CSV table of C-alpha atoms and ligand atoms in Angstrom, one decimal:
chain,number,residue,atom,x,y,z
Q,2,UNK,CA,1.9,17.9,28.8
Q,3,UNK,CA,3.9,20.8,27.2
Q,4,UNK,CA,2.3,23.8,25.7
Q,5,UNK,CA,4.7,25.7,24.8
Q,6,UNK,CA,6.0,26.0,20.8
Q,7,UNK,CA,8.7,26.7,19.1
Q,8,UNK,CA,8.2,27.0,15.3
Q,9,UNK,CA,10.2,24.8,12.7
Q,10,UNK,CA,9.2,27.1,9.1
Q,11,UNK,CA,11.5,24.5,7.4
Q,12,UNK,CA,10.2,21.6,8.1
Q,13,UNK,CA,6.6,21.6,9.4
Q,14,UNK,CA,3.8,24.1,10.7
Q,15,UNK,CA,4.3,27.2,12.3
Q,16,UNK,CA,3.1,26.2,15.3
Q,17,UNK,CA,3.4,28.7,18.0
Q,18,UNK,CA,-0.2,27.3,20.6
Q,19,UNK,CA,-0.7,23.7,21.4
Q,20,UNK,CA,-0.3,20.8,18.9
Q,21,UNK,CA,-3.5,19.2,17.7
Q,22,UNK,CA,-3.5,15.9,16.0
Q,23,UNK,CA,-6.7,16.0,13.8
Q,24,UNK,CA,-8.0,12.6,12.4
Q,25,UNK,CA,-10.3,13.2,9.6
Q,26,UNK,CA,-12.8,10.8,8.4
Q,27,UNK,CA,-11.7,9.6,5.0
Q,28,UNK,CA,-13.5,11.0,2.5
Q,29,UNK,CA,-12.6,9.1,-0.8
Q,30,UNK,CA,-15.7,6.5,-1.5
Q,31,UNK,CA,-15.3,2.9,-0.1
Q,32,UNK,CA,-12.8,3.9,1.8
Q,33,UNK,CA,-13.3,2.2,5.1
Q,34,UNK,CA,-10.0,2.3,7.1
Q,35,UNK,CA,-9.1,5.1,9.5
Q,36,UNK,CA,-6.0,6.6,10.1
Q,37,UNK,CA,-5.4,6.8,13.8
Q,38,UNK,CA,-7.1,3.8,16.0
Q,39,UNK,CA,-7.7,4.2,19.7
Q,40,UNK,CA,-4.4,1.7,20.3
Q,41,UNK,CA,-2.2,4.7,19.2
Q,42,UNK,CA,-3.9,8.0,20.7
Q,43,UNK,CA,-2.1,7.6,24.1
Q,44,UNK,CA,1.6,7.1,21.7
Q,45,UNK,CA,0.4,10.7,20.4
Q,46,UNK,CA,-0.2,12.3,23.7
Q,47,UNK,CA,2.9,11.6,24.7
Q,48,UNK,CA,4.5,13.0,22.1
Q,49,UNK,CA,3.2,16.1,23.9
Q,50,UNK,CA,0.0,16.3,21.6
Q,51,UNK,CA,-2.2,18.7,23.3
Q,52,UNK,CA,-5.3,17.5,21.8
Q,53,UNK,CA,-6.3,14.2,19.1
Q,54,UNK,CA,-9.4,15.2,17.9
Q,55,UNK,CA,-11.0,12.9,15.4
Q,56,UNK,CA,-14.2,13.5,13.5
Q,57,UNK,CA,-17.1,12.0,15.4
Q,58,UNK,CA,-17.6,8.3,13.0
Q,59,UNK,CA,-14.5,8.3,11.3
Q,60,UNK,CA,-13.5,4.5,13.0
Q,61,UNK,CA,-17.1,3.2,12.6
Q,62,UNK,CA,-16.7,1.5,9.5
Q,63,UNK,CA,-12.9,-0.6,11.1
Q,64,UNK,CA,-14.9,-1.2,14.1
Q,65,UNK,CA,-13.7,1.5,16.2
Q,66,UNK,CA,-16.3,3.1,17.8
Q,67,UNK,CA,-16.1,6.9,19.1
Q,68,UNK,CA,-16.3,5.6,22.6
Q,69,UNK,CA,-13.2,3.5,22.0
Q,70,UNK,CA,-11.3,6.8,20.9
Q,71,UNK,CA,-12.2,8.7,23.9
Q,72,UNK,CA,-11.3,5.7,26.3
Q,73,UNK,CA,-8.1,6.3,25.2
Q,74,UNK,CA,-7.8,10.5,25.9
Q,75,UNK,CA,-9.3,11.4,22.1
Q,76,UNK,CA,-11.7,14.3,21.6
Q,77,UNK,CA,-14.4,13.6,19.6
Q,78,UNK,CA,-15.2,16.8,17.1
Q,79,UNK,CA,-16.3,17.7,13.6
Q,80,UNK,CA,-14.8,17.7,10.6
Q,81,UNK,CA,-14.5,21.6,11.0
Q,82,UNK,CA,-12.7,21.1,14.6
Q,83,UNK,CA,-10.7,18.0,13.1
Q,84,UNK,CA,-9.0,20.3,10.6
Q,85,UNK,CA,-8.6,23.4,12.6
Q,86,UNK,CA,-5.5,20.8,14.0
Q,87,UNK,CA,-2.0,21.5,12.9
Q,88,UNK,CA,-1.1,18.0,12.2
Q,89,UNK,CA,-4.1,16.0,9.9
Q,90,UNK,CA,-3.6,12.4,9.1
Q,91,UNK,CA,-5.2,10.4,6.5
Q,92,UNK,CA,-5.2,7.5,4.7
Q,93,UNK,CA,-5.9,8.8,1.6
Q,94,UNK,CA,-5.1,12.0,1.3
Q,95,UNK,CA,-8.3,13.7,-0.5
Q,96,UNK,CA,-8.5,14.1,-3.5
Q,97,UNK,CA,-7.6,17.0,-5.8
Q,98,UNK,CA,-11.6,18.0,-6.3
Q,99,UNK,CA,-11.8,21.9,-6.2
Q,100,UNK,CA,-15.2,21.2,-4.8
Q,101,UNK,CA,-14.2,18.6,-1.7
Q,102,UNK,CA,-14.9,20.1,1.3
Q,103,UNK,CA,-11.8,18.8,3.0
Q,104,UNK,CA,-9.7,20.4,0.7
Q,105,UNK,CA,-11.2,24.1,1.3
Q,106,UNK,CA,-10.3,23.3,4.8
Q,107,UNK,CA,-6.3,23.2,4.4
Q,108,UNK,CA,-5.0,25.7,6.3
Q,109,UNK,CA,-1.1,27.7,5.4
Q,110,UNK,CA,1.1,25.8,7.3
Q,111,UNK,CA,-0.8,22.6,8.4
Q,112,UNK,CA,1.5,19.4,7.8
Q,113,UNK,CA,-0.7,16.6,6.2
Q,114,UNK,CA,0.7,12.9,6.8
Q,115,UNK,CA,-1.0,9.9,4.8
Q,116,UNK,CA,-1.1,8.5,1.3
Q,117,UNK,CA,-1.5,11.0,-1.3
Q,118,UNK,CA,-0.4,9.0,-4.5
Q,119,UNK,CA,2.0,12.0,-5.2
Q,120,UNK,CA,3.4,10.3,-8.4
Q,121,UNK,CA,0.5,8.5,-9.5
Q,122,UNK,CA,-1.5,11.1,-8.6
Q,123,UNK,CA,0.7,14.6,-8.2
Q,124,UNK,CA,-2.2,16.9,-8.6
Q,125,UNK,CA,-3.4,16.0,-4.6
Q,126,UNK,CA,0.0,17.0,-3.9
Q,127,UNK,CA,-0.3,20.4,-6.4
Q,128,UNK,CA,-3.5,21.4,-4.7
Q,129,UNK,CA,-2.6,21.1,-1.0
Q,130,UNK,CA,0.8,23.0,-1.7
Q,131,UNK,CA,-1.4,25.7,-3.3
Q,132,UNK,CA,-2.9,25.8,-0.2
Q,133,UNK,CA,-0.1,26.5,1.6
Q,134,UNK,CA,-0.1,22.8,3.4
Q,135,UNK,CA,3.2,20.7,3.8
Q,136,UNK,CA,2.6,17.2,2.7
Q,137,UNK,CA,4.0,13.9,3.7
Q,138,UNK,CA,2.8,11.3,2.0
Q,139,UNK,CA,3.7,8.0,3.6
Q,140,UNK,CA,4.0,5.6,0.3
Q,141,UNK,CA,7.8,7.7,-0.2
Q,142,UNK,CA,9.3,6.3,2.8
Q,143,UNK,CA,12.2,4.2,1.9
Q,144,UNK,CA,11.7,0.3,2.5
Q,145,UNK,CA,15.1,0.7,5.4
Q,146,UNK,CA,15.4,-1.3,8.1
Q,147,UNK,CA,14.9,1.4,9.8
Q,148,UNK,CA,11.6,2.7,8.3
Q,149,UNK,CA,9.9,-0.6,8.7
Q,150,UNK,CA,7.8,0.4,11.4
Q,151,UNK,CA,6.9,3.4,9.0
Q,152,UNK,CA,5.9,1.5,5.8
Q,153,UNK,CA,2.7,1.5,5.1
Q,154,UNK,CA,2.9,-0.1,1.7
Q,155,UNK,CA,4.5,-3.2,3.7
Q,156,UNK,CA,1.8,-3.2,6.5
Q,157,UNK,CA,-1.0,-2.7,3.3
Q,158,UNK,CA,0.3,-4.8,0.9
Q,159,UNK,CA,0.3,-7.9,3.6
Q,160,UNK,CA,-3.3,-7.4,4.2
Q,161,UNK,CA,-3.4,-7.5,0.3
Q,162,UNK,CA,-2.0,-10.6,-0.3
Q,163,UNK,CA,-3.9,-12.7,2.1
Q,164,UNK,CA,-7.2,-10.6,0.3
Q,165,UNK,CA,-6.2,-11.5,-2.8
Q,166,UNK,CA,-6.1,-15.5,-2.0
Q,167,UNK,CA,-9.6,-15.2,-0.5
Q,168,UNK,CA,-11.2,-13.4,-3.7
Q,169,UNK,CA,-9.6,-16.3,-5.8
Q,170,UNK,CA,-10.8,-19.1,-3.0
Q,171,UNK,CA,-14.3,-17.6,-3.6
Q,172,UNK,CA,-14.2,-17.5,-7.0
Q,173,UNK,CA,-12.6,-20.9,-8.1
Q,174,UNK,CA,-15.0,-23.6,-8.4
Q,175,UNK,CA,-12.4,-26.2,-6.7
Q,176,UNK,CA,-11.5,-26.1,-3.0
Q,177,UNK,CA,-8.1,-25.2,-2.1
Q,178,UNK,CA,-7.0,-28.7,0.5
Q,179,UNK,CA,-7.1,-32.0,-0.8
Q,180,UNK,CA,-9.9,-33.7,0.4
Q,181,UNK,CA,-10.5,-36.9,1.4
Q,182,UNK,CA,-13.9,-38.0,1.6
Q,183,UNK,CA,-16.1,-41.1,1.3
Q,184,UNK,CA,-17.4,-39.6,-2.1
Q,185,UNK,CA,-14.0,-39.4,-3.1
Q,186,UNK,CA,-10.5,-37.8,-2.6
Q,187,UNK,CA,-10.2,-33.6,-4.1
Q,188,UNK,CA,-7.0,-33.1,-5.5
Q,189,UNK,CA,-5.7,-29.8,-4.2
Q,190,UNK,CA,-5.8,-26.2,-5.7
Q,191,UNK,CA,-2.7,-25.1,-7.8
Q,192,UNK,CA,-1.7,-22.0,-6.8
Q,193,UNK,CA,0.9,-20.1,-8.5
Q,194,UNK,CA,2.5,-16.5,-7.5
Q,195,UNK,CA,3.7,-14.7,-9.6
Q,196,UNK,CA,5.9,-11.2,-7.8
Q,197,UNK,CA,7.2,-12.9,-4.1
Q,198,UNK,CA,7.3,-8.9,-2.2
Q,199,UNK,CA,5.5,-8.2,0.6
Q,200,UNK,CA,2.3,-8.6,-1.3
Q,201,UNK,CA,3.5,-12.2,-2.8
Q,202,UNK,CA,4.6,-13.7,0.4
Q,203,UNK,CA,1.7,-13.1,2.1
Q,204,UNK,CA,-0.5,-14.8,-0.5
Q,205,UNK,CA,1.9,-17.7,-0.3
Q,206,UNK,CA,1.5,-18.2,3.0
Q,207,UNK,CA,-2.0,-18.1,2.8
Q,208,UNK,CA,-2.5,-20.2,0.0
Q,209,UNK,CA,-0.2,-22.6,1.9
Q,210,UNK,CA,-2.7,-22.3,5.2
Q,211,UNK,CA,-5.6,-22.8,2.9
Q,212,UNK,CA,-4.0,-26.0,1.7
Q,213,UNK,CA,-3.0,-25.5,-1.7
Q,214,UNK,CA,0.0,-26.9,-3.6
Q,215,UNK,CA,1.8,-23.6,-4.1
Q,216,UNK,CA,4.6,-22.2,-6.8
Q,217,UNK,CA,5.7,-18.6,-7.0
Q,218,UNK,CA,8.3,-17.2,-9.1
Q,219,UNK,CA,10.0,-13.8,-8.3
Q,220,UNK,CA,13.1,-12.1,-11.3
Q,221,UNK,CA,14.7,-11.3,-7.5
Q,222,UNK,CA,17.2,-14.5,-6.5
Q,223,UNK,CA,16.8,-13.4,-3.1
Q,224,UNK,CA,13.5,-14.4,-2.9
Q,225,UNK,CA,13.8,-18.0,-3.4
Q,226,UNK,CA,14.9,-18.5,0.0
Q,227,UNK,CA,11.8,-16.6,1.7
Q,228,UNK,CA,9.6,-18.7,-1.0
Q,229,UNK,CA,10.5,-21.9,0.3
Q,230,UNK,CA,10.3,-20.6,3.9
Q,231,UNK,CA,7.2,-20.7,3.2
Q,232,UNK,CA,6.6,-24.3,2.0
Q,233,UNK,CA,6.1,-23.2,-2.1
Q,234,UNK,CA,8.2,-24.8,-4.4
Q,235,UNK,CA,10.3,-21.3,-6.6
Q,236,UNK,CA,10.0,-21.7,-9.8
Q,237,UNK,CA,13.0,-21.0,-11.8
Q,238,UNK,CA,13.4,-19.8,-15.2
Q,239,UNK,CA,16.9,-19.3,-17.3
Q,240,UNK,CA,16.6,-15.6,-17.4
Q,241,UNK,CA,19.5,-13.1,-17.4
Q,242,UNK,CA,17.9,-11.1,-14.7
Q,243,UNK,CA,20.7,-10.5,-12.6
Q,244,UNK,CA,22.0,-7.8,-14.3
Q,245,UNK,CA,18.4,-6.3,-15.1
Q,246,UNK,CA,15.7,-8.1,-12.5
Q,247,UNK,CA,17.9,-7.5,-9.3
Q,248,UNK,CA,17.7,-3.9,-8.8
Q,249,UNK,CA,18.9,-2.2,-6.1
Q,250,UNK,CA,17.7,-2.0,-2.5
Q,251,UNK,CA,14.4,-3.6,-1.8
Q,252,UNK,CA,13.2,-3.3,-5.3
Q,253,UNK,CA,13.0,-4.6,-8.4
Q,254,UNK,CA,14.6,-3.0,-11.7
Q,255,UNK,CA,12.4,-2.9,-14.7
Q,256,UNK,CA,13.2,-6.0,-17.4
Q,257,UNK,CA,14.2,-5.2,-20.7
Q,258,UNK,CA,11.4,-6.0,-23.4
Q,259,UNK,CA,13.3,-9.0,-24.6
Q,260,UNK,CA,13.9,-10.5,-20.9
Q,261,UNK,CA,10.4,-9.9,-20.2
Q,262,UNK,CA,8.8,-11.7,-23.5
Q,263,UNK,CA,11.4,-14.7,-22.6
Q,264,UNK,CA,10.1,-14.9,-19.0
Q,265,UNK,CA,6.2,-15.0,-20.3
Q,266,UNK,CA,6.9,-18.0,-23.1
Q,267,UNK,CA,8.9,-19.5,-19.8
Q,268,UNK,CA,6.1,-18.6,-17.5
Q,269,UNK,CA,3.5,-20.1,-19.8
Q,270,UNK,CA,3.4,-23.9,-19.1
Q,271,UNK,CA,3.2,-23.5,-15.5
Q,272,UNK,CA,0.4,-20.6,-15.9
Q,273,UNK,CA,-1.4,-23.1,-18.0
Q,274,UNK,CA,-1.4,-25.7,-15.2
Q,275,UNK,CA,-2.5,-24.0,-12.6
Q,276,UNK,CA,-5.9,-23.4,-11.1
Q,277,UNK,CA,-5.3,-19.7,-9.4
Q,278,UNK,CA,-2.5,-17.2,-10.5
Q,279,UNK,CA,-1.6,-14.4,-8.0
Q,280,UNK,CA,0.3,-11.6,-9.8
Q,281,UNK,CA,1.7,-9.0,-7.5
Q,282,UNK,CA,5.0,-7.6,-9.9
Q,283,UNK,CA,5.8,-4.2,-9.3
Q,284,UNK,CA,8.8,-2.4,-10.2
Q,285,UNK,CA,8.6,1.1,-7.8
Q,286,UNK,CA,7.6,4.1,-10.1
Q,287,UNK,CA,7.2,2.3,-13.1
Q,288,UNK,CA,4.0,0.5,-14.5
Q,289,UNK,CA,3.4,-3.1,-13.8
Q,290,UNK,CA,5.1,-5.4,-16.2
Q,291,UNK,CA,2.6,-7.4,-18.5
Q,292,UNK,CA,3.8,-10.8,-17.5
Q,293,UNK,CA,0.9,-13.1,-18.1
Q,294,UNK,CA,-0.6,-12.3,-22.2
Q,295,UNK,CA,-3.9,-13.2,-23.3
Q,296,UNK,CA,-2.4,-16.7,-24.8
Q,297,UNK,CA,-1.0,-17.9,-21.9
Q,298,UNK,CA,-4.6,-17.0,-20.3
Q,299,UNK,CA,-6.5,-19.5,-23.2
Q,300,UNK,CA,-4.2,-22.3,-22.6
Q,301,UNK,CA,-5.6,-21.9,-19.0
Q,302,UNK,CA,-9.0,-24.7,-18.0
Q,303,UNK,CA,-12.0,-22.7,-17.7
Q,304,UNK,CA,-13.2,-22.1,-14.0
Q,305,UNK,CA,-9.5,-21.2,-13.3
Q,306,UNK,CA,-8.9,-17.8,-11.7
Q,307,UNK,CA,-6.3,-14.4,-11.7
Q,308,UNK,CA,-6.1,-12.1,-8.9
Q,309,UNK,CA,-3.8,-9.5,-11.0
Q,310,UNK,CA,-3.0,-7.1,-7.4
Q,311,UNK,CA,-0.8,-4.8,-9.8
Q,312,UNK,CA,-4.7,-3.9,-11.1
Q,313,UNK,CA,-4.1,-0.2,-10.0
Q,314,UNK,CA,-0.5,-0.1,-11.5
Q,315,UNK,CA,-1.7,-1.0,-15.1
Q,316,UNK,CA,-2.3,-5.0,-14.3
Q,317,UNK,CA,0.3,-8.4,-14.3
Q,318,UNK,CA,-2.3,-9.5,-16.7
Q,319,UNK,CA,-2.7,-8.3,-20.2
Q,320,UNK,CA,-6.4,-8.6,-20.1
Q,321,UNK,CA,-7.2,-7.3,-16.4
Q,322,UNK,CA,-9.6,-4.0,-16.0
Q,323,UNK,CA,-8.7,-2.5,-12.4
Q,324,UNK,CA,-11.7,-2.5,-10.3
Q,325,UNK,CA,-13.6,-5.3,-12.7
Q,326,UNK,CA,-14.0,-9.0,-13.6
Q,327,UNK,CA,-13.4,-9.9,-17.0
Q,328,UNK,CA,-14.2,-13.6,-17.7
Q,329,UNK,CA,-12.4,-14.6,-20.9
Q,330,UNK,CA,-12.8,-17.9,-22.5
Q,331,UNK,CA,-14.0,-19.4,-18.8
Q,332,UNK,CA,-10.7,-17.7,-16.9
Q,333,UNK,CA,-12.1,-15.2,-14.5
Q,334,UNK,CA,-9.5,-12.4,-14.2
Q,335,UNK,CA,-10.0,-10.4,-10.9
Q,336,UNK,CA,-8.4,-6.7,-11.1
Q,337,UNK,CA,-9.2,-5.7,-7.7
Q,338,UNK,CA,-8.3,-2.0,-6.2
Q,339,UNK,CA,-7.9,-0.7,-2.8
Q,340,UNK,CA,-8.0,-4.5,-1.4
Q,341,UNK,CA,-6.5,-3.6,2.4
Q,342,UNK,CA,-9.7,-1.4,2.9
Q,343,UNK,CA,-11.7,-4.8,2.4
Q,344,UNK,CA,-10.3,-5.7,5.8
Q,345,UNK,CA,-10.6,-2.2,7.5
Q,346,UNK,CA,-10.1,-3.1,11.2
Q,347,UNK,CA,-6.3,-4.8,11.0
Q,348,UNK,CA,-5.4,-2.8,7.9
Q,349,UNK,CA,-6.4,0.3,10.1
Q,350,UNK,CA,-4.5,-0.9,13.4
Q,351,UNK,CA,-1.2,-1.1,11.2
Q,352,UNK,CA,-1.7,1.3,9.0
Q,353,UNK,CA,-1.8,3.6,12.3
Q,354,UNK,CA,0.7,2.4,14.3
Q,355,UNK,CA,3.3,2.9,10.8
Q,356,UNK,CA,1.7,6.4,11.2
Q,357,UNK,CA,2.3,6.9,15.0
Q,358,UNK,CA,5.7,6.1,14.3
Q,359,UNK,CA,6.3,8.6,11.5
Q,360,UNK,CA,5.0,11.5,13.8
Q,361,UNK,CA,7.3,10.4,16.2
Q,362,UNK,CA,9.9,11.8,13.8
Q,363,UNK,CA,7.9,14.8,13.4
Q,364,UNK,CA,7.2,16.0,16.9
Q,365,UNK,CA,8.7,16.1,20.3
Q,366,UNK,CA,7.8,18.3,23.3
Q,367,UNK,CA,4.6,19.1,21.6
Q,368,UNK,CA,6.5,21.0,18.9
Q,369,UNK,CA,6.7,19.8,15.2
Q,370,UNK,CA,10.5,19.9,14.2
Q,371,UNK,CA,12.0,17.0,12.6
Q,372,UNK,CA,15.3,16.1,12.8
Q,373,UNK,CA,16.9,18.3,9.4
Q,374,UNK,CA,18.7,15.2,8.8
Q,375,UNK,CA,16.3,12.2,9.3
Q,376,UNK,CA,16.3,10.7,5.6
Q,377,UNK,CA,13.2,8.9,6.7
Q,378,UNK,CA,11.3,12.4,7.0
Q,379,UNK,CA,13.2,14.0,4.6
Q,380,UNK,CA,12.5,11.0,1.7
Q,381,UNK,CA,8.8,11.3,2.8
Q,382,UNK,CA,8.1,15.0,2.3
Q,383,UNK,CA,6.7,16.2,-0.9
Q,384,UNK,CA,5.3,20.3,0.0
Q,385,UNK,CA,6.4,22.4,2.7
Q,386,UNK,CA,5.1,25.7,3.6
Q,387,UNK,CA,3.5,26.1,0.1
Q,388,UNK,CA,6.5,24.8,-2.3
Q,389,UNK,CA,6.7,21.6,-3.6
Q,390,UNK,CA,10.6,20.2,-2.8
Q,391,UNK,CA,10.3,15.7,-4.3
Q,392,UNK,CA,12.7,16.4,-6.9
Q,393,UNK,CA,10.3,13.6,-8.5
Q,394,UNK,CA,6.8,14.7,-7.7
Q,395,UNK,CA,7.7,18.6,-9.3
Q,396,UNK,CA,8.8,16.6,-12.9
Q,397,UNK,CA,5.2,14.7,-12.7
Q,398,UNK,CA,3.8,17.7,-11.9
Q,399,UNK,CA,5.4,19.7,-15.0
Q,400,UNK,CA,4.8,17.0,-17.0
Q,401,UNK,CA,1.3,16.7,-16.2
Q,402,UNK,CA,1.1,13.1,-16.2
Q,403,UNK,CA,1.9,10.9,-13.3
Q,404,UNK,CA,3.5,7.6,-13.0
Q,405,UNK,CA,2.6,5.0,-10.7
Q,406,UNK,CA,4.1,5.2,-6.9
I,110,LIG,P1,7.0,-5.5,-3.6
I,110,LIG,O1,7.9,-4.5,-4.2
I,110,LIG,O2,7.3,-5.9,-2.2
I,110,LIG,O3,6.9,-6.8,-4.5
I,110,LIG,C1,6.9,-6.8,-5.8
I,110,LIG,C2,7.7,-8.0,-6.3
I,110,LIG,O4,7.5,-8.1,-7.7
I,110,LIG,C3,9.2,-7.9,-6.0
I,110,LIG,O5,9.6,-9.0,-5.3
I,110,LIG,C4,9.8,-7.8,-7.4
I,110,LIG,O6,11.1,-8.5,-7.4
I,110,LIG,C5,8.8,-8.6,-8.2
I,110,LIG,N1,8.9,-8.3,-9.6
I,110,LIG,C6,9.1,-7.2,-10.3
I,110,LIG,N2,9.1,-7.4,-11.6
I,110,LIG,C7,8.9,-8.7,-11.8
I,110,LIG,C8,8.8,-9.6,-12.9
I,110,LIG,N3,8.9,-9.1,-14.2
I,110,LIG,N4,8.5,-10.9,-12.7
I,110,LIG,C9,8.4,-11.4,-11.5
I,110,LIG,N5,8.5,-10.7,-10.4
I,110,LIG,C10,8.7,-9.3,-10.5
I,110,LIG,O7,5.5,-4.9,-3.7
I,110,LIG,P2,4.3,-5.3,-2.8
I,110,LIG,O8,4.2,-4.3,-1.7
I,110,LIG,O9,4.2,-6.7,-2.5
I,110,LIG,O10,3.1,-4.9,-3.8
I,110,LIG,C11,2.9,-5.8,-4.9
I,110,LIG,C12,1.8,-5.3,-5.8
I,110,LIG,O11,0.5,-5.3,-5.1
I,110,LIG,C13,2.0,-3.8,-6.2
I,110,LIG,O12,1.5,-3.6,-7.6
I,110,LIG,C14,1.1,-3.1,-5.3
I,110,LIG,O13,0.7,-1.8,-5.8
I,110,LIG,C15,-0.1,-4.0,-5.2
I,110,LIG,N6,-0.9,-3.8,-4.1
I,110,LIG,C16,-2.2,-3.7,-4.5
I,110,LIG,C17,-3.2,-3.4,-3.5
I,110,LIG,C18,-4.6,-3.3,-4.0
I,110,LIG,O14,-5.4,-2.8,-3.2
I,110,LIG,N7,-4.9,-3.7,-5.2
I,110,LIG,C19,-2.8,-3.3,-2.2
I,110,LIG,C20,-1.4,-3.5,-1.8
I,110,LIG,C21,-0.5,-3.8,-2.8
């Protein structure tokens, strides 16, 4: 194992001893992921990590016990040793509190990596550049090919999808297979989707394995094919979106106002017939689009259910409360927030293999020093050294409101 540094001021800490890797335990309530799993700590060592020292609990709560970490060549420490590391991963970066403890441990220099919410949230990412810290927060990296392994909102948003079909199993009073039964055949659940990303997909296929009669409808064309990969008929509406819906890259564009009112009166007859609506539209930095209004949720049966995943972002639902239930006229409307933690152990064991690979980027020979021209790396970092450099995080910043990541 090297122990010998070199320091990289442009792009990391000034690291001139022995890398640490220091694995906090997350300190944002209900938060009950981990960052680093026992799977990955041997990845990091041979990165040249001298040390992964993680804070003694933190993978209790994803079922990774602190025997499990030191199995794998992990040091068990406390939260005082864990941050005394160069390199600190989260999952949620901490928050911007004055007061949290974690944050009057950031040391000049240390590099951060995790999800920080820089545009949602862009105080986090004011605070730790006050103190000096150089910040990558993970939800930047660009959905590439290449940056798969990296994307944590992929790897979470899976794990959200197949969440969201369970809260809306458990809450519709129907099952979700037809049943045939000597007291009588069950027709199947309805189930439409509305957004077919990451998030969409996954609650398609799940739906699907649950036995439901599945729809989804996305503005992208592209995902029609992927829809009925999956067995669910795409619904298709006359809409003008490929100049406006298409976008570019892996995202959606935002509709204009008069697209988007066409698509909800289009939307609405198929809303109205079925038993569970998923809504998972996003369009990246922008707040979710109001697809489904609070008419198209009345001409819905009482007992049907929403599972509005774009809760956080605003809602897909006119009528959704993130982190509530709202029952209107017998339609329960589910606004559900940080769903992945729900399902901490494989949400954890992808969230920290897509941060294994990122610090693969960062650090070689035990030394942190990114490649200058990795766009991965260099789309990823928000602070270094002190300064704040995303173009996009230093308007929210000035502005002093944030928009959603
Ligand atoms: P994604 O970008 O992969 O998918 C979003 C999809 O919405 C895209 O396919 C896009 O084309 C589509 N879309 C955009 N505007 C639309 C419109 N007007 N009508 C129909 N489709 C439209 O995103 P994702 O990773 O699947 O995440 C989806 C949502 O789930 C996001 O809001 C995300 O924040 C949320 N999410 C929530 C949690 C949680 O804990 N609540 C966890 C993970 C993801």
């Amino acid at each position: 194992m090297s122990t010998s540094s070199s320091t990289a001021p442009q792009n990391g800490a000034d690291v001139s001893r022995p890398l640490n890797v220091g694995v906090p335990a997350e300190g944002i309530a209900g938060e009950r992921r981990v960052s680093i799993t026992p799977a990955v700590v041997p990845a990091l060592l041979k990165l040249g990590v001298a040390k992964v020292v993680v804070e003694a609990g933190a993978g209790e709560a994803a079922g990774f016990p602190d025997a499990a970490y030191v199995d794998k060549g992990a040091t068990i420490g406390t939260a005082e040793e864990v941050w005394a590391a160069d390199l600190v991963t989260a999952v949620r970066v901490l928050d911007a509190d004055p007061q949290s403890p974690d944050l009057a441990r950031v040391r000049p220099g240390q590099v951060i990596v995790g999800m920080a919410a820089p545009l949602a949230a862009p105080e986090v990412a004011g605070a730790l550049a006050a103190k000096g810290a150089t910040l990558y927060s993970l939800e930047l990296v660009p959905r590439t090919t290449r940056a798969q392994a990296m994307d944590v909102l992929s790897s979470q948003a899976n794990i959200a999808g197949y969440q969201a079909v369970l809260l809306a199993a458990a809450a519709l009073p129907k099952v979700f297979p037809m049943l045939t039964t000597s007291a009588g055949t069950m027709s199947p659940a309805r189930v439409l989707v509305i957004g077919a990303g990451v998030a969409g997909l996954s609650a398609i296929a799940t739906s699907r394995r649950l036995g439901a009669v599945v729809e989804a409808y996305d503005v992208r064309d592209a995902a029609k094919e992927e829809v009925q990969s999956l067995g669910a008929r795409f619904v298709e509406l006359p809409l003008e979106t490929g100049q406006d819906g298409a976008g570019s890259g892996a995202y959606a564009s935002a509709l204009s106002e008069e697209t988007l009112k066409k698509q909800q009166e289009l939307l609405a007859k198929t809303v109205a017939s079925s038993d569970v609506v998923i809504t998972t539209a996003q369009v990246q930095g922008a707040k979710a689009p109001v697809i489904v209004t609070e008419e198209m949720v009345a001409a819905m049966s009482p007992g049907s259910v929403i599972v509005d995943l774009a809760a956080e972002q605003g809602g897909n639902c006119a009528l959704t409360r993130a982190g509530e239930t709202v029952v209107s006229g017998g339609v329960s409307i589910i606004g559900p927030t940080n769903v992945p933690s729900s399902t901490p152990h494989h949400a954890s064991l992808m969230y920290a293999k897509n941060v294994a690979n990122f610090i693969a980027l960062l650090v070689s020979n035990g030394n942190i020093a990114p490649d200058p021209d990795d766009d991965i790396v260099n789309q990823s970092v928000v602070s270094r050294g002190g300064e704040i450099v995303h173009e996009r995080v230093k308007t929210a910043l000035g502005a002093g409101e944030g928009v959603p990541t």
